[in-house]
Tab-separated table of N, CA and C in Angstrom:
chain	number	residue	atom	x	y	z
A	6	UNK	N	-166.374	-76.521	39.804
A	6	UNK	CA	-166.029	-76.553	41.175
A	6	UNK	C	-167.570	-76.834	41.896
A	7	UNK	N	-168.584	-76.053	41.114
A	7	UNK	CA	-170.009	-76.294	41.959
A	7	UNK	C	-170.706	-77.395	41.746
A	8	UNK	N	-170.173	-78.279	40.744
A	8	UNK	CA	-170.777	-79.419	40.526
A	8	UNK	C	-170.250	-80.746	41.302
A	9	UNK	N	-170.837	-81.600	41.863
A	9	UNK	CA	-170.370	-82.920	42.188
A	9	UNK	C	-169.685	-83.749	41.195
A	10	UNK	N	-170.498	-83.794	40.060
A	10	UNK	CA	-170.233	-84.566	39.055
A	10	UNK	C	-170.796	-83.835	37.717
A	11	UNK	N	-170.264	-84.342	36.550
A	11	UNK	CA	-170.745	-83.757	35.300
A	11	UNK	C	-171.381	-84.809	34.628
A	12	UNK	N	-172.722	-84.832	34.079
A	12	UNK	CA	-173.222	-85.850	33.560
A	12	UNK	C	-172.841	-86.345	32.078
A	13	UNK	N	-172.756	-87.401	31.691
A	13	UNK	CA	-172.222	-87.704	30.292
A	13	UNK	C	-173.645	-87.700	29.532
A	14	UNK	N	-173.713	-86.409	29.095
A	14	UNK	CA	-174.992	-86.038	28.210
A	14	UNK	C	-174.650	-84.954	27.637
A	15	UNK	N	-175.426	-84.322	26.545
A	15	UNK	CA	-175.424	-83.110	25.843
A	15	UNK	C	-174.980	-82.089	26.837
A	16	UNK	N	-176.075	-81.642	27.784
A	16	UNK	CA	-175.852	-80.769	28.616
A	16	UNK	C	-174.531	-80.792	29.399
A	17	UNK	N	-174.311	-81.846	29.888
A	17	UNK	CA	-172.906	-81.927	30.720
A	17	UNK	C	-171.673	-81.397	29.637
A	18	UNK	N	-171.533	-82.027	28.383
A	18	UNK	CA	-170.526	-81.570	27.661
A	18	UNK	C	-170.649	-80.018	27.298
A	19	UNK	N	-171.709	-79.371	27.296
A	19	UNK	CA	-171.657	-78.134	27.343
A	19	UNK	C	-171.346	-77.344	28.338
A	20	UNK	N	-171.318	-77.900	29.496
A	20	UNK	CA	-171.032	-77.603	30.835
A	20	UNK	C	-169.383	-77.402	30.786
A	21	UNK	N	-169.086	-78.517	30.062
A	21	UNK	CA	-167.595	-78.609	29.983
A	21	UNK	C	-166.908	-77.368	29.030
A	22	UNK	N	-167.779	-77.281	28.033
A	22	UNK	CA	-167.595	-76.264	26.992
A	22	UNK	C	-167.449	-74.834	27.499
A	23	UNK	N	-168.140	-74.592	28.742
A	23	UNK	CA	-168.401	-73.281	28.996
A	23	UNK	C	-166.974	-72.639	29.757
A	24	UNK	N	-166.067	-73.831	29.957
A	24	UNK	CA	-164.745	-73.353	30.548
A	24	UNK	C	-164.029	-72.612	29.191
A	25	UNK	N	-164.244	-73.349	28.226
A	25	UNK	CA	-163.344	-72.745	26.967
A	25	UNK	C	-164.290	-71.386	26.610
A	26	UNK	N	-165.503	-71.222	26.502
A	26	UNK	CA	-166.181	-70.174	26.236
A	26	UNK	C	-165.853	-68.950	27.346
A	27	UNK	N	-165.657	-69.274	28.354
A	27	UNK	CA	-165.105	-68.168	29.206
A	27	UNK	C	-163.727	-67.586	29.029
A	28	UNK	N	-162.835	-68.649	28.602
A	28	UNK	CA	-161.599	-68.197	28.347
A	28	UNK	C	-161.509	-67.544	26.803
A	29	UNK	N	-162.232	-67.788	25.877
A	29	UNK	CA	-162.242	-67.050	24.796
A	29	UNK	C	-163.152	-65.598	24.811
A	30	UNK	N	-164.123	-65.754	25.654
A	30	UNK	CA	-164.415	-64.317	25.826
A	30	UNK	C	-163.551	-63.381	26.526
A	31	UNK	N	-162.765	-63.872	27.369
A	31	UNK	CA	-161.764	-63.000	27.931
A	31	UNK	C	-160.654	-62.821	26.896
A	32	UNK	N	-160.461	-63.713	26.176
A	32	UNK	CA	-159.322	-63.332	24.979
A	32	UNK	C	-159.905	-62.493	24.130
A	33	UNK	N	-161.016	-62.288	23.585
A	33	UNK	CA	-161.983	-61.425	22.714
A	33	UNK	C	-161.753	-59.976	23.219
A	34	UNK	N	-162.182	-60.001	24.671
A	34	UNK	CA	-162.026	-58.519	25.161
A	34	UNK	C	-160.758	-57.975	25.266
A	35	UNK	N	-159.975	-58.869	25.644
A	35	UNK	CA	-158.315	-58.504	25.634
A	35	UNK	C	-157.852	-58.066	24.204
A	36	UNK	N	-158.547	-58.443	23.237
A	36	UNK	CA	-157.916	-58.072	21.903
A	36	UNK	C	-157.082	-58.931	21.175
A	37	UNK	N	-156.968	-60.580	21.561
A	37	UNK	CA	-156.327	-61.287	21.265
A	37	UNK	C	-157.127	-62.218	20.107
A	38	UNK	N	-158.126	-61.989	19.534
A	38	UNK	CA	-158.796	-62.561	18.781
A	38	UNK	C	-158.983	-61.741	17.480
A	39	UNK	N	-158.539	-62.169	16.484
A	39	UNK	CA	-158.706	-61.317	15.086
A	39	UNK	C	-160.197	-61.046	14.789
A	40	UNK	N	-160.506	-59.885	14.189
A	40	UNK	CA	-161.812	-59.504	13.897
A	40	UNK	C	-161.734	-59.706	12.432
A	41	UNK	N	-162.775	-60.523	11.828
A	41	UNK	CA	-163.029	-60.894	10.548
A	41	UNK	C	-164.348	-60.484	9.925
A	42	UNK	N	-164.376	-60.447	8.698
A	42	UNK	CA	-165.636	-59.801	8.076
A	42	UNK	C	-165.882	-60.585	6.896
A	43	UNK	N	-167.536	-61.048	6.696
A	43	UNK	CA	-167.851	-61.735	5.622
A	43	UNK	C	-167.493	-61.032	4.311
A	44	UNK	N	-166.875	-61.756	3.193
A	44	UNK	CA	-166.430	-61.239	2.133
A	44	UNK	C	-167.860	-60.541	1.295
A	45	UNK	N	-168.886	-61.361	1.314
A	45	UNK	CA	-170.122	-61.037	0.712
A	45	UNK	C	-170.962	-60.011	0.983
A	46	UNK	N	-171.067	-60.058	2.514
A	46	UNK	CA	-172.053	-59.181	3.169
A	46	UNK	C	-171.510	-58.049	3.846
A	47	UNK	N	-170.066	-58.116	4.282
A	47	UNK	CA	-169.359	-57.416	5.049
A	47	UNK	C	-169.807	-57.374	6.497
A	48	UNK	N	-170.359	-58.223	7.011
A	48	UNK	CA	-170.965	-58.365	8.462
A	48	UNK	C	-169.712	-58.884	9.104
A	49	UNK	N	-169.459	-58.505	10.372
A	49	UNK	CA	-168.566	-59.199	11.390
A	49	UNK	C	-169.078	-60.615	11.668
A	50	UNK	N	-168.046	-61.499	11.360
A	50	UNK	CA	-168.103	-62.938	11.880
A	50	UNK	C	-167.770	-63.105	13.193
A	51	UNK	N	-168.451	-64.276	13.661
A	51	UNK	CA	-168.185	-64.723	15.081
A	51	UNK	C	-166.655	-64.708	15.404
A	52	UNK	N	-166.091	-64.141	16.388
A	52	UNK	CA	-164.850	-64.022	16.672
A	52	UNK	C	-164.200	-65.286	16.898
A	53	UNK	N	-165.095	-66.572	17.294
A	53	UNK	CA	-164.650	-67.775	17.750
A	53	UNK	C	-165.515	-68.834	17.373
A	54	UNK	N	-165.374	-70.185	17.208
A	54	UNK	CA	-166.317	-70.991	17.289
A	54	UNK	C	-165.952	-72.380	18.054
A	55	UNK	N	-167.009	-72.738	18.861
A	55	UNK	CA	-166.704	-73.857	19.823
A	55	UNK	C	-167.615	-74.941	19.389
A	56	UNK	N	-167.025	-76.161	18.946
A	56	UNK	CA	-167.622	-77.348	18.619
A	56	UNK	C	-167.716	-78.341	19.850
A	57	UNK	N	-168.926	-78.562	20.280
A	57	UNK	CA	-168.974	-79.658	21.072
A	57	UNK	C	-170.012	-80.712	20.370
A	58	UNK	N	-169.090	-82.042	20.573
A	58	UNK	CA	-169.799	-83.297	19.808
A	58	UNK	C	-170.983	-83.668	20.680
A	59	UNK	N	-171.860	-84.211	19.834
A	59	UNK	CA	-173.227	-84.957	20.296
A	59	UNK	C	-172.596	-86.015	21.010
A	60	UNK	N	-173.116	-86.455	22.330
A	60	UNK	CA	-172.890	-87.302	23.220
A	60	UNK	C	-172.959	-88.912	22.380
A	61	UNK	N	-173.795	-88.990	21.604
A	61	UNK	CA	-173.873	-90.008	20.697
A	61	UNK	C	-173.023	-90.205	19.753
A	62	UNK	N	-172.040	-89.522	19.371
A	62	UNK	CA	-171.136	-89.598	18.422
A	62	UNK	C	-169.790	-90.083	18.999
A	63	UNK	N	-169.841	-90.378	20.401
A	63	UNK	CA	-168.719	-90.742	21.406
A	63	UNK	C	-168.961	-92.277	21.240
A	64	UNK	N	-167.826	-92.950	20.880
A	64	UNK	CA	-168.013	-94.462	20.858
A	64	UNK	C	-168.574	-94.784	22.428
A	65	UNK	N	-169.197	-96.007	22.285
A	65	UNK	CA	-169.755	-96.544	23.603
A	65	UNK	C	-168.702	-96.882	24.732
A	66	UNK	N	-167.616	-97.570	23.845
A	66	UNK	CA	-166.186	-97.765	25.124
A	66	UNK	C	-165.892	-96.632	25.741
A	67	UNK	N	-165.884	-95.563	24.931
A	67	UNK	CA	-165.360	-94.291	25.540
A	67	UNK	C	-166.478	-93.773	26.655
A	68	UNK	N	-167.761	-93.985	26.333
A	68	UNK	CA	-168.484	-93.309	27.202
A	68	UNK	C	-168.553	-94.258	28.468
A	69	UNK	N	-168.464	-95.502	28.204
A	69	UNK	CA	-168.323	-96.510	29.429
A	69	UNK	C	-167.149	-96.168	30.340
A	70	UNK	N	-165.889	-95.868	29.764
A	70	UNK	CA	-164.919	-95.582	30.504
A	70	UNK	C	-164.913	-93.840	30.860
A	71	UNK	N	-165.930	-93.226	30.520
A	71	UNK	CA	-166.293	-91.760	31.221
A	71	UNK	C	-165.126	-90.827	30.738
A	72	UNK	N	-164.653	-90.973	29.443
A	72	UNK	CA	-163.704	-90.231	28.967
A	72	UNK	C	-164.476	-89.336	27.935
A	73	UNK	N	-164.578	-87.795	28.240
A	73	UNK	CA	-164.886	-87.163	27.412
A	73	UNK	C	-164.453	-86.667	26.176
A	74	UNK	N	-165.210	-86.544	25.086
A	74	UNK	CA	-164.748	-86.210	23.744
A	74	UNK	C	-163.913	-84.853	23.691
A	75	UNK	N	-162.843	-84.454	22.865
A	75	UNK	CA	-162.340	-83.289	22.917
A	75	UNK	C	-163.492	-82.262	22.381
A	76	UNK	N	-163.227	-80.927	22.821
A	76	UNK	CA	-164.290	-79.798	22.584
A	76	UNK	C	-163.139	-78.897	21.959
A	77	UNK	N	-163.420	-78.597	20.552
A	77	UNK	CA	-162.651	-77.791	19.778
A	77	UNK	C	-163.070	-76.580	19.674
A	78	UNK	N	-161.962	-75.408	19.817
A	78	UNK	CA	-162.106	-74.284	19.788
A	78	UNK	C	-161.550	-73.614	18.562
A	79	UNK	N	-161.913	-72.955	17.314
A	79	UNK	CA	-161.478	-72.317	16.225
A	79	UNK	C	-161.618	-70.929	16.376
A	80	UNK	N	-160.390	-70.150	16.058
A	80	UNK	CA	-160.319	-68.949	16.171
A	80	UNK	C	-158.974	-68.392	15.476
A	81	UNK	N	-159.054	-67.122	15.046
A	81	UNK	CA	-157.807	-66.703	14.287
A	81	UNK	C	-157.263	-65.579	15.244
A	82	UNK	N	-155.895	-65.758	15.546
A	82	UNK	CA	-155.109	-64.985	16.679
A	82	UNK	C	-155.143	-63.526	15.944
A	83	UNK	N	-155.216	-62.574	16.735
A	83	UNK	CA	-154.959	-61.193	16.432
A	83	UNK	C	-153.577	-60.867	16.020
A	84	UNK	N	-152.605	-61.391	16.339
A	84	UNK	CA	-151.294	-60.924	16.186
A	84	UNK	C	-150.927	-59.604	16.603
A	85	UNK	N	-149.728	-59.162	15.895
A	85	UNK	CA	-149.271	-57.803	16.197
A	85	UNK	C	-148.363	-57.253	15.239
A	86	UNK	N	-148.403	-55.843	15.099
A	86	UNK	CA	-147.501	-55.460	14.329
A	86	UNK	C	-146.121	-55.275	14.960
A	87	UNK	N	-145.132	-55.649	13.977
A	87	UNK	CA	-143.816	-55.635	14.688
A	87	UNK	C	-142.817	-54.537	14.082
A	88	UNK	N	-143.341	-54.190	12.822
A	88	UNK	CA	-142.393	-53.265	11.811
A	88	UNK	C	-143.493	-52.414	11.227
A	89	UNK	N	-143.199	-51.037	11.126
A	89	UNK	CA	-144.026	-50.412	10.378
A	89	UNK	C	-143.420	-49.221	9.618
A	90	UNK	N	-143.635	-48.699	8.343
A	90	UNK	CA	-142.810	-47.843	7.723
A	90	UNK	C	-143.881	-46.675	7.097
A	91	UNK	N	-143.495	-45.531	7.089
A	91	UNK	CA	-144.363	-44.677	6.182
A	91	UNK	C	-143.467	-43.804	5.296
A	92	UNK	N	-144.194	-43.579	4.455
A	92	UNK	CA	-143.240	-42.655	3.211
A	92	UNK	C	-144.080	-41.550	3.190
A	93	UNK	N	-143.325	-40.336	3.030
A	93	UNK	CA	-144.068	-39.074	3.028
A	93	UNK	C	-143.341	-38.187	2.015
A	94	UNK	N	-144.146	-37.626	0.953
A	94	UNK	CA	-143.769	-36.801	-0.248
A	94	UNK	C	-144.415	-35.443	-0.058
A	95	UNK	N	-143.400	-34.568	0.150
A	95	UNK	CA	-143.472	-33.131	0.260
A	95	UNK	C	-143.409	-32.364	-1.195
A	96	UNK	N	-144.273	-31.720	-1.504
A	96	UNK	CA	-144.364	-30.973	-2.772
A	96	UNK	C	-144.517	-29.453	-2.397
A	97	UNK	N	-143.679	-28.841	-3.108
A	97	UNK	CA	-143.570	-27.263	-3.059
A	97	UNK	C	-144.065	-26.503	-4.387
């Protein structure tokens, strides 16, 4: 809203991706994005990945028509527990 136009270059595409980043940050804070850990190191993996294509990977015809390439967001939904069961053993 603050820009009169978005330039068709890598910074411009990253500006478009900032909208997706904002939404994903809110989703992560709300607990909607799953927490995953690296199997080898045990370190927490990034909650999501945003792939912004390089402007020169966009066909010239698409650049000429001013059609931005898709910005891809990868993440795993946290889901929810719908049913739980506990088994209790009492010994005397």
